[in-house]
PDB file of C-alpha atoms in Angstrom:
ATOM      1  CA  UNK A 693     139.199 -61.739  89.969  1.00 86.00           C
ATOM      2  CA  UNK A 694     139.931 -58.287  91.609  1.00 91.00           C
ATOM      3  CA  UNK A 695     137.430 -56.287  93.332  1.00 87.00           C
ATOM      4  CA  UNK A 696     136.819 -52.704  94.314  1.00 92.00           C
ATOM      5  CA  UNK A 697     133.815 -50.686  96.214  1.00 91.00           C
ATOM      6  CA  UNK A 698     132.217 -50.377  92.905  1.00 91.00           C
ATOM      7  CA  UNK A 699     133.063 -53.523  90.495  1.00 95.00           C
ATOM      8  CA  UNK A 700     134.598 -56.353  89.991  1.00 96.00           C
ATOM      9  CA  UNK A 701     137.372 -56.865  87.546  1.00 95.00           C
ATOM     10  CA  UNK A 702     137.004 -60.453  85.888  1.00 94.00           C
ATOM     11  CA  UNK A 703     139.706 -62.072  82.960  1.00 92.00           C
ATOM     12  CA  UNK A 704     137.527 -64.356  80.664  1.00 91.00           C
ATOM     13  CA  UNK A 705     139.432 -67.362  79.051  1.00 85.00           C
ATOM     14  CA  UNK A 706     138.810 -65.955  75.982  1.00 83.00           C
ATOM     15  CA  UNK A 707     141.120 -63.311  75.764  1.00 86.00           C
ATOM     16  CA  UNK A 708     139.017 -60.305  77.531  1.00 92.00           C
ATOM     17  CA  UNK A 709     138.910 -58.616  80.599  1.00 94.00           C
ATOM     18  CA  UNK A 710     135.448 -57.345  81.856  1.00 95.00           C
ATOM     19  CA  UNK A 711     134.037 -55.057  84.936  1.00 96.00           C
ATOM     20  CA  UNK A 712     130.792 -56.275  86.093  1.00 96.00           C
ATOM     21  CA  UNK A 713     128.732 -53.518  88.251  1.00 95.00           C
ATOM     22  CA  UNK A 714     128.720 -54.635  91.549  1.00 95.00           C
ATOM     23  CA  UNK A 715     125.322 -53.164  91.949  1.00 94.00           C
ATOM     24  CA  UNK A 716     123.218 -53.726  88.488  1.00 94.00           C
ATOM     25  CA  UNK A 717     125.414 -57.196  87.497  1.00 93.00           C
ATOM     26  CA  UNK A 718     125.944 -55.787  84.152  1.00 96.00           C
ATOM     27  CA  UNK A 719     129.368 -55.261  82.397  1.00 95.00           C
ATOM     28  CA  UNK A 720     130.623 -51.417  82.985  1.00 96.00           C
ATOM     29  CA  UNK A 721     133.477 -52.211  80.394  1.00 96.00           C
ATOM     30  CA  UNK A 722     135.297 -54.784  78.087  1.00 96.00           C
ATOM     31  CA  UNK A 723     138.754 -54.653  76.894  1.00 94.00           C
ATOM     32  CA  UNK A 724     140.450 -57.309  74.715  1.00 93.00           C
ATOM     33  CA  UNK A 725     143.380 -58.389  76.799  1.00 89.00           C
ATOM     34  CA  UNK A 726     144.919 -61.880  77.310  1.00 86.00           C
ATOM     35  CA  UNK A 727     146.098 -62.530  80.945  1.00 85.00           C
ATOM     36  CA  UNK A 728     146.841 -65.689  82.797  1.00 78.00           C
ATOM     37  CA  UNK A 729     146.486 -64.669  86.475  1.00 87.00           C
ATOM     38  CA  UNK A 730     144.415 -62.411  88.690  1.00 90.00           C
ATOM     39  CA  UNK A 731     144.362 -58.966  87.887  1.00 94.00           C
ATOM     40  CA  UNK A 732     144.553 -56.453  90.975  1.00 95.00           C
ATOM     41  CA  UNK A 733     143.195 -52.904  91.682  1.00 95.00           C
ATOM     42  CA  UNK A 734     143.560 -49.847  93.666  1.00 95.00           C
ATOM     43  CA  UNK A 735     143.855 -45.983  93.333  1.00 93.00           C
ATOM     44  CA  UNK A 736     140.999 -45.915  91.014  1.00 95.00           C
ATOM     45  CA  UNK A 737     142.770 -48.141  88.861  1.00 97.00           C
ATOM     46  CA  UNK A 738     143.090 -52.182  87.551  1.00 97.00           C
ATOM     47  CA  UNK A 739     146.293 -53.688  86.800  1.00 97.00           C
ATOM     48  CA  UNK A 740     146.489 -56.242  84.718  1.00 94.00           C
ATOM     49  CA  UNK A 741     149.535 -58.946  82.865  1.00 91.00           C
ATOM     50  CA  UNK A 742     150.119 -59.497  79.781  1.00 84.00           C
ATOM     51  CA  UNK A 743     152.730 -61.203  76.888  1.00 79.00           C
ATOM     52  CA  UNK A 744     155.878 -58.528  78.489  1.00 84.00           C
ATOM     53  CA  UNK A 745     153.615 -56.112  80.174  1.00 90.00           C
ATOM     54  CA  UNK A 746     152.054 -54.582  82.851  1.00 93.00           C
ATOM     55  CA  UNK A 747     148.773 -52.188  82.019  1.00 95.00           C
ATOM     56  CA  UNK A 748     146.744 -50.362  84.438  1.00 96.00           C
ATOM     57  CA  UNK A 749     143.918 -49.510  83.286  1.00 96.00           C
ATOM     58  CA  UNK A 750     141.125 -46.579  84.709  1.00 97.00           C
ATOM     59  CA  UNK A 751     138.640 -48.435  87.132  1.00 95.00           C
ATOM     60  CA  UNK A 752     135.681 -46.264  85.550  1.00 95.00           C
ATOM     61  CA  UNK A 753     136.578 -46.774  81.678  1.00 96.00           C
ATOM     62  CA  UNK A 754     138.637 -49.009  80.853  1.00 95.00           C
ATOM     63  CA  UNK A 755     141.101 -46.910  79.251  1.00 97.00           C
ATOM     64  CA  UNK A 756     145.253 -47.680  79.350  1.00 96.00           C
ATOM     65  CA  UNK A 757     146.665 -45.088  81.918  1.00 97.00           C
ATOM     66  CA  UNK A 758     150.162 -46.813  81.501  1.00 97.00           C
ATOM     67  CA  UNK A 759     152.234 -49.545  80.091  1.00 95.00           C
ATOM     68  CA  UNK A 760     155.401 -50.777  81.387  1.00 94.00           C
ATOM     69  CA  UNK A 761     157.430 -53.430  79.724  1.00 91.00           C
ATOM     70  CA  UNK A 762     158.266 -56.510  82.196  1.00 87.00           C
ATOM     71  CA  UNK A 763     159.860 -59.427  80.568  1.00 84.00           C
ATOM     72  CA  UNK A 764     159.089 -63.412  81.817  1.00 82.00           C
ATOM     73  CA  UNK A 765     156.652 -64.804  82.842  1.00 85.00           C
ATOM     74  CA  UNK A 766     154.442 -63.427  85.689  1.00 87.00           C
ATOM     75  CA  UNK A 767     152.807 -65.296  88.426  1.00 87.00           C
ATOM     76  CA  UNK A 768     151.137 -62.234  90.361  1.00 88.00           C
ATOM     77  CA  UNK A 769     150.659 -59.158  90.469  1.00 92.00           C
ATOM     78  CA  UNK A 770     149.425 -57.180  93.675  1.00 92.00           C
ATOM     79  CA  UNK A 771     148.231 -53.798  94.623  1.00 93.00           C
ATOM     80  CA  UNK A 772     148.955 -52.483  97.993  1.00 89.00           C
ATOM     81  CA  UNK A 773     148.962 -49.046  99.105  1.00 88.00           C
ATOM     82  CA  UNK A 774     150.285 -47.008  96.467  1.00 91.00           C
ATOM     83  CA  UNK A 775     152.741 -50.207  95.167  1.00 93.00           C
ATOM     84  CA  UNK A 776     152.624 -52.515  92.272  1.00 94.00           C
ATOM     85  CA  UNK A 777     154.609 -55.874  93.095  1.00 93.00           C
ATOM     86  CA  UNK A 778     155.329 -58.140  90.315  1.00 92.00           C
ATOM     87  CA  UNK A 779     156.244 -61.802  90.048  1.00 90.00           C
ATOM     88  CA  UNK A 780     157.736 -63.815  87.393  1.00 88.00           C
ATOM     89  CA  UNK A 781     157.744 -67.151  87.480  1.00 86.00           C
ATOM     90  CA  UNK A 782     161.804 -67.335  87.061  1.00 86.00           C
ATOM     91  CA  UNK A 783     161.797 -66.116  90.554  1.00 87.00           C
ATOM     92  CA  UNK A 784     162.084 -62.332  90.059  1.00 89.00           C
ATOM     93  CA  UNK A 785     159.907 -59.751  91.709  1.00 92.00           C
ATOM     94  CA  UNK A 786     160.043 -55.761  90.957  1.00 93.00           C
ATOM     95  CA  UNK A 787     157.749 -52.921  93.161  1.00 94.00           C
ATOM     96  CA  UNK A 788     156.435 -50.081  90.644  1.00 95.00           C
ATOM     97  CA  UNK A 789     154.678 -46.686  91.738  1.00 95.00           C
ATOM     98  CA  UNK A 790     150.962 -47.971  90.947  1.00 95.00           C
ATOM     99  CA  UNK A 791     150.405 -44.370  89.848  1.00 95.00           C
ATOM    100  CA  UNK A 792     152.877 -44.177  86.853  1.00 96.00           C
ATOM    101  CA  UNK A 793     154.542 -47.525  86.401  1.00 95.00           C
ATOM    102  CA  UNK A 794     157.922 -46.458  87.066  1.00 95.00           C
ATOM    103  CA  UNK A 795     160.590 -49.290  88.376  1.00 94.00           C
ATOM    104  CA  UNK A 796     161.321 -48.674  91.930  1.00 95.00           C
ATOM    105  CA  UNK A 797     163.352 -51.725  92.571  1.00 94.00           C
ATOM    106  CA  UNK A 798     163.650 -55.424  91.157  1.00 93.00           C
ATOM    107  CA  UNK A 799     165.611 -58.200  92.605  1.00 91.00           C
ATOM    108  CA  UNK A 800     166.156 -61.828  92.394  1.00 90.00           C
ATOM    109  CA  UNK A 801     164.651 -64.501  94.712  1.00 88.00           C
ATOM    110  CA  UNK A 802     165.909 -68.060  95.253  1.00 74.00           C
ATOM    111  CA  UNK A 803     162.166 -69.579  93.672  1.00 86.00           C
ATOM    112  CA  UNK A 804     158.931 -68.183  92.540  1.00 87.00           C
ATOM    113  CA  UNK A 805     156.174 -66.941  94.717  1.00 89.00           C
ATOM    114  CA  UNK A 806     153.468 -69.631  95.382  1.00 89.00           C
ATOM    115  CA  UNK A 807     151.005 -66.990  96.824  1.00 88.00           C
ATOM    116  CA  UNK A 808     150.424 -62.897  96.446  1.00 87.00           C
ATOM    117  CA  UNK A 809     153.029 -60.919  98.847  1.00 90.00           C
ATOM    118  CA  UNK A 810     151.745 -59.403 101.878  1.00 91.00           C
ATOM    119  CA  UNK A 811     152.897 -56.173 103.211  1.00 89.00           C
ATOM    120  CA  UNK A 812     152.826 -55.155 106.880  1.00 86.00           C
ATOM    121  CA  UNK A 813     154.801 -51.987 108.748  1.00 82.00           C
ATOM    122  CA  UNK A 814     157.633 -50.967 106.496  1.00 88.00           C
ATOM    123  CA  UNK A 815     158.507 -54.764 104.870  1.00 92.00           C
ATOM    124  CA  UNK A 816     157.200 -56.801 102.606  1.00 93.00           C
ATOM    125  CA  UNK A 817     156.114 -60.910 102.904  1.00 95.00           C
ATOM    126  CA  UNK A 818     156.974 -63.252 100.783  1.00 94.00           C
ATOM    127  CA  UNK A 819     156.023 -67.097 100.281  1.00 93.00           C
ATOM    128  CA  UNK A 820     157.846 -69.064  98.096  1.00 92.00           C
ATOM    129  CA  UNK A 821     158.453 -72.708  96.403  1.00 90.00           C
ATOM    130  CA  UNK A 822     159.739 -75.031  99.018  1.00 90.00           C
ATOM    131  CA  UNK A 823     158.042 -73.471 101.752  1.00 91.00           C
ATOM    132  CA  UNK A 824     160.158 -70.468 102.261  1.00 94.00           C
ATOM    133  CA  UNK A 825     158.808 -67.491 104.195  1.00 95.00           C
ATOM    134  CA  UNK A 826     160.922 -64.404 103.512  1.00 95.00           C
ATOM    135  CA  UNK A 827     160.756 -60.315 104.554  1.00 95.00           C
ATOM    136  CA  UNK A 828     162.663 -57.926 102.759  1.00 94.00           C
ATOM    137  CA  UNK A 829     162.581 -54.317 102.662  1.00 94.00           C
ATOM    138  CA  UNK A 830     159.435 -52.809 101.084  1.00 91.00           C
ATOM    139  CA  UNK A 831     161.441 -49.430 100.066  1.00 91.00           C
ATOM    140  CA  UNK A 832     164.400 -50.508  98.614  1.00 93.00           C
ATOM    141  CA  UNK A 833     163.740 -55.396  97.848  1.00 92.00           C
ATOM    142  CA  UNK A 834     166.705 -56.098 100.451  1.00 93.00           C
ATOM    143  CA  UNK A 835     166.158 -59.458 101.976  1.00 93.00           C
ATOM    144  CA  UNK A 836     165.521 -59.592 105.815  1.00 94.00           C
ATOM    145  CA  UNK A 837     164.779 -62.630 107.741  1.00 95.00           C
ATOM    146  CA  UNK A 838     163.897 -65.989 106.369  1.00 95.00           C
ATOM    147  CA  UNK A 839     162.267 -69.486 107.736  1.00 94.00           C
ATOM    148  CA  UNK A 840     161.209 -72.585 106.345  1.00 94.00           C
ATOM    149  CA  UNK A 841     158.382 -74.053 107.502  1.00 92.00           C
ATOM    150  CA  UNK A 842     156.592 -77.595 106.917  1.00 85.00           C
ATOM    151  CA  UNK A 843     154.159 -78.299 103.982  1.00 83.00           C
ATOM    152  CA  UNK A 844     153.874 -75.825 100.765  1.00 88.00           C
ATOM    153  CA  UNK A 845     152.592 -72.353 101.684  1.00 91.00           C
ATOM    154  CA  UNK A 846     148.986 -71.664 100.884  1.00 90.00           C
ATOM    155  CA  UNK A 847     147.786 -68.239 102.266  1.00 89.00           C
ATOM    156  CA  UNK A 848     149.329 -65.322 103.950  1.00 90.00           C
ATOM    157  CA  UNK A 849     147.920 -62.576 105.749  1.00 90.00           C
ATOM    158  CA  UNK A 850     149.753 -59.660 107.860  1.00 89.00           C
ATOM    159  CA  UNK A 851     147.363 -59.050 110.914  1.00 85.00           C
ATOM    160  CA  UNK A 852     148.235 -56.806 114.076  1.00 80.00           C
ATOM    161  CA  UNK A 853     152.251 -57.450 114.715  1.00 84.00           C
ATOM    162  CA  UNK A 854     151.959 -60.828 112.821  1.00 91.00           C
ATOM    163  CA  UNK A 855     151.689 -62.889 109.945  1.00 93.00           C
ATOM    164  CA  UNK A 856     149.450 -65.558 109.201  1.00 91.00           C
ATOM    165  CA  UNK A 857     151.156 -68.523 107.650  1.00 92.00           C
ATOM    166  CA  UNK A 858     148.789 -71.455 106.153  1.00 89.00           C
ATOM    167  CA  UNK A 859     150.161 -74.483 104.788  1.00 89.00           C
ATOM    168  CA  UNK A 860     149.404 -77.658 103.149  1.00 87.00           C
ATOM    169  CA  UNK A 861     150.576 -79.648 106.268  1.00 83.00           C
ATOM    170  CA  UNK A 862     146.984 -79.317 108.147  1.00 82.00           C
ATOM    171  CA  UNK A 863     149.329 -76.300 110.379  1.00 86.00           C
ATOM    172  CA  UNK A 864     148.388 -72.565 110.746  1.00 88.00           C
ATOM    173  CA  UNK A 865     151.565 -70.348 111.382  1.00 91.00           C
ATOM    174  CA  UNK A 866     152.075 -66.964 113.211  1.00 92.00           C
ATOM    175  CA  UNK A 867     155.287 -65.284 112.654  1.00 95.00           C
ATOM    176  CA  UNK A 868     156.732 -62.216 114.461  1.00 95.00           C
ATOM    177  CA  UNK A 869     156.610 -59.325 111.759  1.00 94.00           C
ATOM    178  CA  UNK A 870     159.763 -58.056 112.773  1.00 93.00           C
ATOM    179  CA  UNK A 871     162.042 -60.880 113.686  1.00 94.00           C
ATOM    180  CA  UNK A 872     160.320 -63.918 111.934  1.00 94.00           C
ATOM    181  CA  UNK A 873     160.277 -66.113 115.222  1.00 95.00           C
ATOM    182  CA  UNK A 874     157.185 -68.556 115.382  1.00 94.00           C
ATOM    183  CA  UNK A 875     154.694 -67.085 118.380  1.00 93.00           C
ATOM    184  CA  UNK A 876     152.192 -70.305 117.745  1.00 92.00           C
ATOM    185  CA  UNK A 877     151.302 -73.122 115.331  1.00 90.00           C
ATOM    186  CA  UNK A 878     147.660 -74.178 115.711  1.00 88.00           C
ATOM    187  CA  UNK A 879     147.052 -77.767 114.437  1.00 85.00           C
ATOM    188  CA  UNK A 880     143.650 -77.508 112.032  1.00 77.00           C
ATOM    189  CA  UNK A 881     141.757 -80.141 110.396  1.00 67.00           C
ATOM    190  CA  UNK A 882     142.564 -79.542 106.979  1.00 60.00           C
ATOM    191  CA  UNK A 883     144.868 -77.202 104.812  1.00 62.00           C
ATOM    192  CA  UNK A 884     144.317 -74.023 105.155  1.00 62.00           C
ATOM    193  CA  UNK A 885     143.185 -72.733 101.689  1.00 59.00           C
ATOM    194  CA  UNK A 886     142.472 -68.788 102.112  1.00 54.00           C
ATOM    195  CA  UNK A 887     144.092 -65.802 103.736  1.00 55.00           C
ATOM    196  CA  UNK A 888     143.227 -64.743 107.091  1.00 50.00           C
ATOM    197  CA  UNK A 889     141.363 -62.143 108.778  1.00 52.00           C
ATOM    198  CA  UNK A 890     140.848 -61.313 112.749  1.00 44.00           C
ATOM    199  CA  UNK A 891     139.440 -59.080 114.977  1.00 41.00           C
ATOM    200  CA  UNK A 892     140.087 -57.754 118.542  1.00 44.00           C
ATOM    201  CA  UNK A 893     140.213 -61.252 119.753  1.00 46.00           C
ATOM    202  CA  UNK A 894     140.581 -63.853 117.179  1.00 47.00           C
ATOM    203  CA  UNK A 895     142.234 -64.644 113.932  1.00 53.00           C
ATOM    204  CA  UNK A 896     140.126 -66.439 110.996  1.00 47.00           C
TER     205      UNK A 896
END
């Protein structure tokens, strides 16, 4: 499910993607669509996969603004100011302008992404299979640091100069943005099983 100020954007297992009025509960628009993951929205629009495709479609109508042909599998797809990043499941991932579709960059990872990217200052996150934590470039997909941390990757959030690791091993991470060094592991009871959000004072 994706949400926005005014809707939210929901796939039904039945082949159909609906917008349900935040505000009334009733469904602003339907278009049949079969997608397997969570669609994703921003600039007044939705973004949605399908068999070989990306569409984005107008938050408001429903209507196709643009198509773009992606081939394999994908495994996410994520809006974030002004980019589309796409996942396949064969390990690829590709940024498009969210406005138009067009193919800024695509590159080859070593696994697939086990969580949506995050991006923070001028990079982008990554977690992948095997519990690999990687930054690369956001303008251009060139790979920056790496690390490998314990237990499979569940969440990840960039917050304030870091990034919020959560893992499967009971563990919370924080990671320097920049260089990728560990500034703290907090022991929790549990995995962590969402991303995370702080304020002046303390990360959730």
């Amino acid at each position: 499910v994706a949400y926005d100020a005014a809707a939210a954007y929901v796939p039904l297992r039945g082949g159909a993607l609906v917008a349900v009025d935040l505000d009334r509960g009733v469904v602003r628009w339907r278009r049949e669509l079969t997608t397997s993951i969570a669609p994703s929205s921003g600039d007044g629009l939705v973004f949605a996969a399908t068999e070989g495709l990306v569409e984005a479609l107008d938050a408001r109508s429903g209507v196709t603004r643009w198509r773009t042909p992606f081939p394999g599998r994908m495994v996410t797809v994520t809006w974030d100011n002004g980019w589309l990043l796409c996942s396949t499941e064969a390990g690829d991932l590709a940024a498009l302008r969210a406005s138009d579709g067009e193919l800024v960059w695509r590159t080859t990872l070593d696994a697939a992404l086990v969580v949506p990217p995050a991006a923070g200052l001028d990079r982008l996150y990554l977690a992948l299979e095997g519990a690999q934590v990687w930054s690369v470039d956001l303008a251009t997909g060139r790979k920056g640091w790496a690390r490998t941390l314990a237990g499979r990757i569940t969440s990840l959030s960039a917050l304030d100069g870091q990034l919020i690791v959560g893992t499967t091993d009971n563990a919370a991470f924080s990671l320097d943005l920049v260089s990728g060094r560990q500034r703290w592991r907090w022991r929790v009871g549990g995995d962590v099983t969402g991303p995370a959000t702080s304020d002046e004072r303390h990360t959730y």
